PDB file of C-alpha atoms in Angstrom:
ATOM      1  CA  ILE A  14       0.838 121.716 157.796  1.00  0.00           C
ATOM      2  CA  LYS A  15       0.023 125.345 158.329  1.00  0.00           C
ATOM      3  CA  GLY A  16       1.132 127.502 155.404  1.00  0.00           C
ATOM      4  CA  GLY A  17       2.315 124.599 153.267  1.00  0.00           C
ATOM      5  CA  PHE A  18       1.806 120.960 152.550  1.00  0.00           C
ATOM      6  CA  LEU A  19       3.496 117.574 152.575  1.00  0.00           C
ATOM      7  CA  TRP A  20       3.337 114.871 149.969  1.00  0.00           C
ATOM      8  CA  LEU A  21       4.340 111.283 150.259  1.00  0.00           C
ATOM      9  CA  ALA A  22       5.295 108.779 147.594  1.00  0.00           C
ATOM     10  CA  ASN A  23       2.901 105.837 147.520  1.00  0.00           C
ATOM     11  CA  PRO A  24       4.165 103.486 150.301  1.00  0.00           C
ATOM     12  CA  GLU A  25       2.461 100.517 148.623  1.00  0.00           C
ATOM     13  CA  LEU A  26       4.467 101.189 145.453  1.00  0.00           C
ATOM     14  CA  ILE A  27       7.684 101.207 147.493  1.00  0.00           C
ATOM     15  CA  ASP A  28       6.663  97.907 149.114  1.00  0.00           C
ATOM     16  CA  SER A  29       5.869  96.504 145.656  1.00  0.00           C
ATOM     17  CA  LEU A  30       9.344  97.509 144.421  1.00  0.00           C
ATOM     18  CA  SER A  31      10.924  95.808 147.462  1.00  0.00           C
ATOM     19  CA  GLU A  32       9.007  92.607 146.749  1.00  0.00           C
ATOM     20  CA  LEU A  33       9.909  92.722 143.057  1.00  0.00           C
ATOM     21  CA  THR A  34      13.629  93.089 143.800  1.00  0.00           C
ATOM     22  CA  GLY A  35      13.580  90.596 146.685  1.00  0.00           C
ATOM     23  CA  THR A  36      14.879  93.181 149.153  1.00  0.00           C
ATOM     24  CA  SER A  37      11.938  93.138 151.604  1.00  0.00           C
ATOM     25  CA  ASN A  38      13.989  91.401 154.308  1.00  0.00           C
ATOM     26  CA  CYS A  39      17.367  92.959 153.514  1.00  0.00           C
ATOM     27  CA  PRO A  40      18.953  95.673 155.665  1.00  0.00           C
ATOM     28  CA  VAL A  41      17.955  99.185 154.598  1.00  0.00           C
ATOM     29  CA  ALA A  42      20.498 101.326 152.762  1.00  0.00           C
ATOM     30  CA  LYS A  43      21.529 104.713 154.147  1.00  0.00           C
ATOM     31  CA  THR A  44      21.951 106.265 150.690  1.00  0.00           C
ATOM     32  CA  PRO A  45      20.087 105.714 147.405  1.00  0.00           C
ATOM     33  CA  ALA A  46      23.248 105.037 145.389  1.00  0.00           C
ATOM     34  CA  GLU A  47      26.717 103.714 146.044  1.00  0.00           C
ATOM     35  CA  LYS A  48      29.814 105.495 144.840  1.00  0.00           C
ATOM     36  CA  ASP A  49      32.108 103.208 142.847  1.00  0.00           C
ATOM     37  CA  ALA A  50      29.619 100.303 142.816  1.00  0.00           C
ATOM     38  CA  HIS A  51      31.114  99.298 139.456  1.00  0.00           C
ATOM     39  CA  LYS A  52      34.352  98.272 141.191  1.00  0.00           C
ATOM     40  CA  ARG A  53      32.602  95.277 142.776  1.00  0.00           C
ATOM     41  CA  PHE A  54      31.665  93.833 139.381  1.00  0.00           C
ATOM     42  CA  PRO A  55      33.717  92.393 136.510  1.00  0.00           C
ATOM     43  CA  GLU A  56      34.749  94.733 133.682  1.00  0.00           C
ATOM     44  CA  THR A  57      32.841  92.607 131.190  1.00  0.00           C
ATOM     45  CA  PRO A  58      29.187  92.974 132.219  1.00  0.00           C
ATOM     46  CA  VAL A  59      27.229  89.846 133.088  1.00  0.00           C
ATOM     47  CA  LEU A  60      23.817  90.336 131.474  1.00  0.00           C
ATOM     48  CA  LEU A  61      20.602  89.454 133.292  1.00  0.00           C
ATOM     49  CA  ASP A  62      18.421  86.596 132.096  1.00  0.00           C
ATOM     50  CA  LYS A  63      15.141  87.351 130.306  1.00  0.00           C
ATOM     51  CA  GLU A  64      12.918  87.036 133.395  1.00  0.00           C
ATOM     52  CA  THR A  65      15.137  89.231 135.589  1.00  0.00           C
ATOM     53  CA  THR A  66      15.398  91.774 132.747  1.00  0.00           C
ATOM     54  CA  GLY A  67      11.592  92.009 132.804  1.00  0.00           C
ATOM     55  CA  HIS A  68      11.678  92.579 136.567  1.00  0.00           C
ATOM     56  CA  TYR A  69      14.392  95.210 136.073  1.00  0.00           C
ATOM     57  CA  VAL A  70      12.333  97.131 133.507  1.00  0.00           C
ATOM     58  CA  GLU A  71       9.252  96.984 135.749  1.00  0.00           C
ATOM     59  CA  GLY A  72      11.301  98.067 138.778  1.00  0.00           C
ATOM     60  CA  VAL A  73      12.842 101.026 136.951  1.00  0.00           C
ATOM     61  CA  GLY A  74       9.353 102.138 135.911  1.00  0.00           C
ATOM     62  CA  LYS A  75       8.186 102.036 139.530  1.00  0.00           C
ATOM     63  CA  ALA A  76      11.308 103.867 140.714  1.00  0.00           C
ATOM     64  CA  LEU A  77      10.822 106.596 138.099  1.00  0.00           C
ATOM     65  CA  TRP A  78       7.246 107.103 139.275  1.00  0.00           C
ATOM     66  CA  ILE A  79       8.407 107.370 142.906  1.00  0.00           C
ATOM     67  CA  GLY A  80      11.109 109.842 141.795  1.00  0.00           C
ATOM     68  CA  GLY A  81       8.398 112.344 140.904  1.00  0.00           C
ATOM     69  CA  PHE A  82       7.729 112.663 144.634  1.00  0.00           C
ATOM     70  CA  ARG A  83      11.246 112.167 145.990  1.00  0.00           C
ATOM     71  CA  GLY A  84      14.015 114.570 144.988  1.00  0.00           C
ATOM     72  CA  ASP A  85      16.517 112.654 147.128  1.00  0.00           C
ATOM     73  CA  ILE A  86      16.660 109.744 144.660  1.00  0.00           C
ATOM     74  CA  LEU A  87      17.062 111.659 141.395  1.00  0.00           C
ATOM     75  CA  PHE A  88      20.787 110.987 141.002  1.00  0.00           C
ATOM     76  CA  ALA A  89      20.299 107.255 141.570  1.00  0.00           C
ATOM     77  CA  LEU A  90      17.532 107.308 138.961  1.00  0.00           C
ATOM     78  CA  THR A  91      19.883 108.711 136.305  1.00  0.00           C
ATOM     79  CA  GLN A  92      21.913 105.495 136.507  1.00  0.00           C
ATOM     80  CA  LEU A  93      19.065 103.070 135.759  1.00  0.00           C
ATOM     81  CA  PRO A  94      17.313 103.854 132.425  1.00  0.00           C
ATOM     82  CA  PRO A  95      20.362 103.857 130.107  1.00  0.00           C
ATOM     83  CA  HIS A  96      20.641 100.077 130.509  1.00  0.00           C
ATOM     84  CA  MET A  97      16.977  99.108 130.069  1.00  0.00           C
ATOM     85  CA  LYS A  98      17.550  97.101 126.890  1.00  0.00           C
ATOM     86  CA  THR A  99      20.418  94.950 128.173  1.00  0.00           C
ATOM     87  CA  PRO A 100      20.747  95.310 131.956  1.00  0.00           C
ATOM     88  CA  ALA A 101      23.649  93.673 133.735  1.00  0.00           C
ATOM     89  CA  THR A 102      24.158  92.488 137.304  1.00  0.00           C
ATOM     90  CA  LEU A 103      25.550  95.938 138.223  1.00  0.00           C
ATOM     91  CA  ASP A 104      22.296  97.567 137.087  1.00  0.00           C
ATOM     92  CA  TRP A 105      20.236  95.082 139.109  1.00  0.00           C
ATOM     93  CA  ASP A 106      22.426  95.811 142.143  1.00  0.00           C
ATOM     94  CA  ARG A 107      21.800  99.550 141.724  1.00  0.00           C
ATOM     95  CA  LEU A 108      18.031  98.999 141.550  1.00  0.00           C
ATOM     96  CA  CYS A 109      18.139  96.785 144.652  1.00  0.00           C
ATOM     97  CA  ARG A 110      20.164  99.396 146.531  1.00  0.00           C
ATOM     98  CA  LEU A 111      17.629 102.087 145.631  1.00  0.00           C
ATOM     99  CA  SER A 112      14.805  99.775 146.715  1.00  0.00           C
ATOM    100  CA  ARG A 113      16.486  99.162 150.083  1.00  0.00           C
ATOM    101  CA  TYR A 114      16.920 102.929 150.582  1.00  0.00           C
ATOM    102  CA  LEU A 115      13.293 103.646 149.690  1.00  0.00           C
ATOM    103  CA  ARG A 116      12.064 100.949 152.066  1.00  0.00           C
ATOM    104  CA  GLY A 117      14.019 102.583 154.895  1.00  0.00           C
ATOM    105  CA  THR A 118      12.613 106.028 154.050  1.00  0.00           C
ATOM    106  CA  ARG A 119       9.138 105.000 152.820  1.00  0.00           C
ATOM    107  CA  ASP A 120       7.351 107.346 155.244  1.00  0.00           C
ATOM    108  CA  LEU A 121       9.637 110.322 154.558  1.00  0.00           C
ATOM    109  CA  PRO A 122       7.473 113.149 153.197  1.00  0.00           C
ATOM    110  CA  THR A 123       8.540 115.969 150.913  1.00  0.00           C
ATOM    111  CA  ALA A 124       7.609 119.330 152.437  1.00  0.00           C
ATOM    112  CA  LEU A 125       6.591 122.432 150.566  1.00  0.00           C
ATOM    113  CA  LEU A 126       6.723 125.193 153.150  1.00  0.00           C
ATOM    114  CA  PRO A 127       6.950 128.615 151.503  1.00  0.00           C
ATOM    115  CA  ASP A 128       8.273 131.447 153.656  1.00  0.00           C
ATOM    116  CA  SER A 129       6.252 134.593 152.956  1.00  0.00           C
ATOM    117  CA  SER A 130       9.093 136.796 154.248  1.00  0.00           C
ATOM    118  CA  MET A 131      11.310 135.501 151.403  1.00  0.00           C
ATOM    119  CA  THR A 132      10.384 136.807 147.991  1.00  0.00           C
ATOM    120  CA  GLU A 133      13.454 135.962 145.962  1.00  0.00           C
ATOM    121  CA  ILE A 134      14.111 133.089 143.612  1.00  0.00           C
ATOM    122  CA  ARG A 135      17.227 131.110 144.499  1.00  0.00           C
ATOM    123  CA  ALA A 136      19.049 128.480 142.501  1.00  0.00           C
ATOM    124  CA  TYR A 137      21.502 125.907 143.840  1.00  0.00           C
ATOM    125  CA  VAL A 138      23.532 123.830 141.431  1.00  0.00           C
ATOM    126  CA  ASP A 139      26.458 121.423 141.507  1.00  0.00           C
ATOM    127  CA  SER A 140      28.109 118.783 139.360  1.00  0.00           C
ATOM    128  CA  ASP A 141      30.593 115.986 139.576  1.00  0.00           C
ATOM    129  CA  TRP A 142      33.399 115.629 137.051  1.00  0.00           C
ATOM    130  CA  GLY A 143      33.367 112.581 134.835  1.00  0.00           C
ATOM    131  CA  GLY A 144      31.435 110.573 137.393  1.00  0.00           C
ATOM    132  CA  ASN A 145      29.815 108.237 134.883  1.00  0.00           C
ATOM    133  CA  HIS A 146      32.238 105.378 134.326  1.00  0.00           C
ATOM    134  CA  ASP A 147      30.642 104.220 131.072  1.00  0.00           C
ATOM    135  CA  HIS A 148      31.484 107.367 129.100  1.00  0.00           C
ATOM    136  CA  ARG A 149      33.043 109.809 131.604  1.00  0.00           C
ATOM    137  CA  ARG A 150      30.218 112.333 131.341  1.00  0.00           C
ATOM    138  CA  SER A 151      29.438 114.473 134.371  1.00  0.00           C
ATOM    139  CA  THR A 152      26.141 114.785 136.224  1.00  0.00           C
ATOM    140  CA  SER A 153      24.530 118.143 137.028  1.00  0.00           C
ATOM    141  CA  GLY A 154      21.993 118.572 139.774  1.00  0.00           C
ATOM    142  CA  GLY A 155      20.154 121.504 141.202  1.00  0.00           C
ATOM    143  CA  VAL A 156      17.203 123.045 142.970  1.00  0.00           C
ATOM    144  CA  ILE A 157      15.346 126.266 142.246  1.00  0.00           C
ATOM    145  CA  THR A 158      13.350 127.690 145.126  1.00  0.00           C
ATOM    146  CA  ILE A 159      10.708 130.402 145.325  1.00  0.00           C
ATOM    147  CA  ALA A 160      10.058 131.799 148.803  1.00  0.00           C
ATOM    148  CA  GLY A 161      12.339 129.080 150.171  1.00  0.00           C
ATOM    149  CA  ALA A 162      10.218 126.234 148.766  1.00  0.00           C
ATOM    150  CA  PRO A 163      11.654 123.958 146.055  1.00  0.00           C
ATOM    151  CA  VAL A 164       9.744 124.243 142.780  1.00  0.00           C
ATOM    152  CA  ILE A 165      12.178 122.612 140.350  1.00  0.00           C
ATOM    153  CA  ILE A 166      14.609 119.801 141.219  1.00  0.00           C
ATOM    154  CA  TRP A 167      16.760 117.920 138.714  1.00  0.00           C
ATOM    155  CA  SER A 168      19.679 115.595 138.200  1.00  0.00           C
ATOM    156  CA  ARG A 169      20.869 115.112 134.617  1.00  0.00           C
ATOM    157  CA  LEU A 170      23.760 113.596 132.763  1.00  0.00           C
ATOM    158  CA  GLN A 171      25.635 116.306 130.857  1.00  0.00           C
ATOM    159  CA  ALA A 172      25.486 116.079 127.071  1.00  0.00           C
ATOM    160  CA  VAL A 173      29.252 115.979 126.487  1.00  0.00           C
ATOM    161  CA  PRO A 174      32.268 114.991 128.613  1.00  0.00           C
ATOM    162  CA  ALA A 175      33.808 117.944 130.438  1.00  0.00           C
ATOM    163  CA  LEU A 176      37.578 118.328 130.194  1.00  0.00           C
ATOM    164  CA  SER A 177      37.858 119.817 133.694  1.00  0.00           C
ATOM    165  CA  SER A 178      35.818 120.207 136.855  1.00  0.00           C
ATOM    166  CA  ALA A 179      35.446 123.924 136.057  1.00  0.00           C
ATOM    167  CA  GLU A 180      33.949 123.050 132.669  1.00  0.00           C
ATOM    168  CA  ALA A 181      31.526 120.616 134.335  1.00  0.00           C
ATOM    169  CA  GLU A 182      30.456 123.380 136.751  1.00  0.00           C
ATOM    170  CA  LEU A 183      30.037 125.783 133.814  1.00  0.00           C
ATOM    171  CA  TYR A 184      27.715 123.300 132.089  1.00  0.00           C
ATOM    172  CA  SER A 185      25.732 123.105 135.341  1.00  0.00           C
ATOM    173  CA  LEU A 186      25.397 126.877 135.418  1.00  0.00           C
ATOM    174  CA  GLY A 187      24.114 126.753 131.856  1.00  0.00           C
ATOM    175  CA  THR A 188      21.517 124.162 132.891  1.00  0.00           C
ATOM    176  CA  VAL A 189      20.274 126.248 135.826  1.00  0.00           C
ATOM    177  CA  SER A 190      20.150 129.363 133.634  1.00  0.00           C
ATOM    178  CA  TYR A 191      18.124 127.548 130.992  1.00  0.00           C
ATOM    179  CA  THR A 192      15.851 125.981 133.618  1.00  0.00           C
ATOM    180  CA  HIS A 193      15.377 129.415 135.208  1.00  0.00           C
ATOM    181  CA  LEU A 194      13.780 130.575 131.944  1.00  0.00           C
ATOM    182  CA  THR A 195      10.793 128.290 132.633  1.00  0.00           C
ATOM    183  CA  LEU A 196       9.922 130.116 135.856  1.00  0.00           C
ATOM    184  CA  PRO A 197       7.709 132.830 134.282  1.00  0.00           C
ATOM    185  CA  THR A 198       5.456 130.005 133.046  1.00  0.00           C
ATOM    186  CA  ILE A 199       5.306 128.486 136.546  1.00  0.00           C
ATOM    187  CA  CYS A 200       4.711 131.824 138.268  1.00  0.00           C
ATOM    188  CA  SER A 201       1.941 133.045 135.972  1.00  0.00           C
TER     189      SER A 201
END
């Protein structure tokens, strides 16, 4: 692409994840994660057997690698690693959903197209409020752009539960401010 470039997550790795999770012939998902997926599962988690736990750990590793190329799956990725030691059927369902989404978007590139007429650094940030049902912590996400091209993208679980949506947004602003401090290193 003139004036920029595209990069693509390894399609073979996405196919490998689909085979591992058994979702190769399933319908593709329109989104990488499902809101309120926990409501379809019993309150007491049903743990995966030893073999499926091994597949889960391998699948999360593959998904994390793909996430380095795909900013659109970062929120879904925050839901997978906390349960690596003792994954339950809900966790497996989340990994399968992500796999189905990736299979449907396997040829979707990430574009880096800087606009030379834009010289400013912009930051976009948002958060939910208590979206994690395990411990009611919020998730912050954001993008920092230089010349209109994304240079830093993140989605992180906040360190402490916010008592209001305004407090969750304030924590997100703190994250983007702290992340913004790394830009002189990137720009030099």
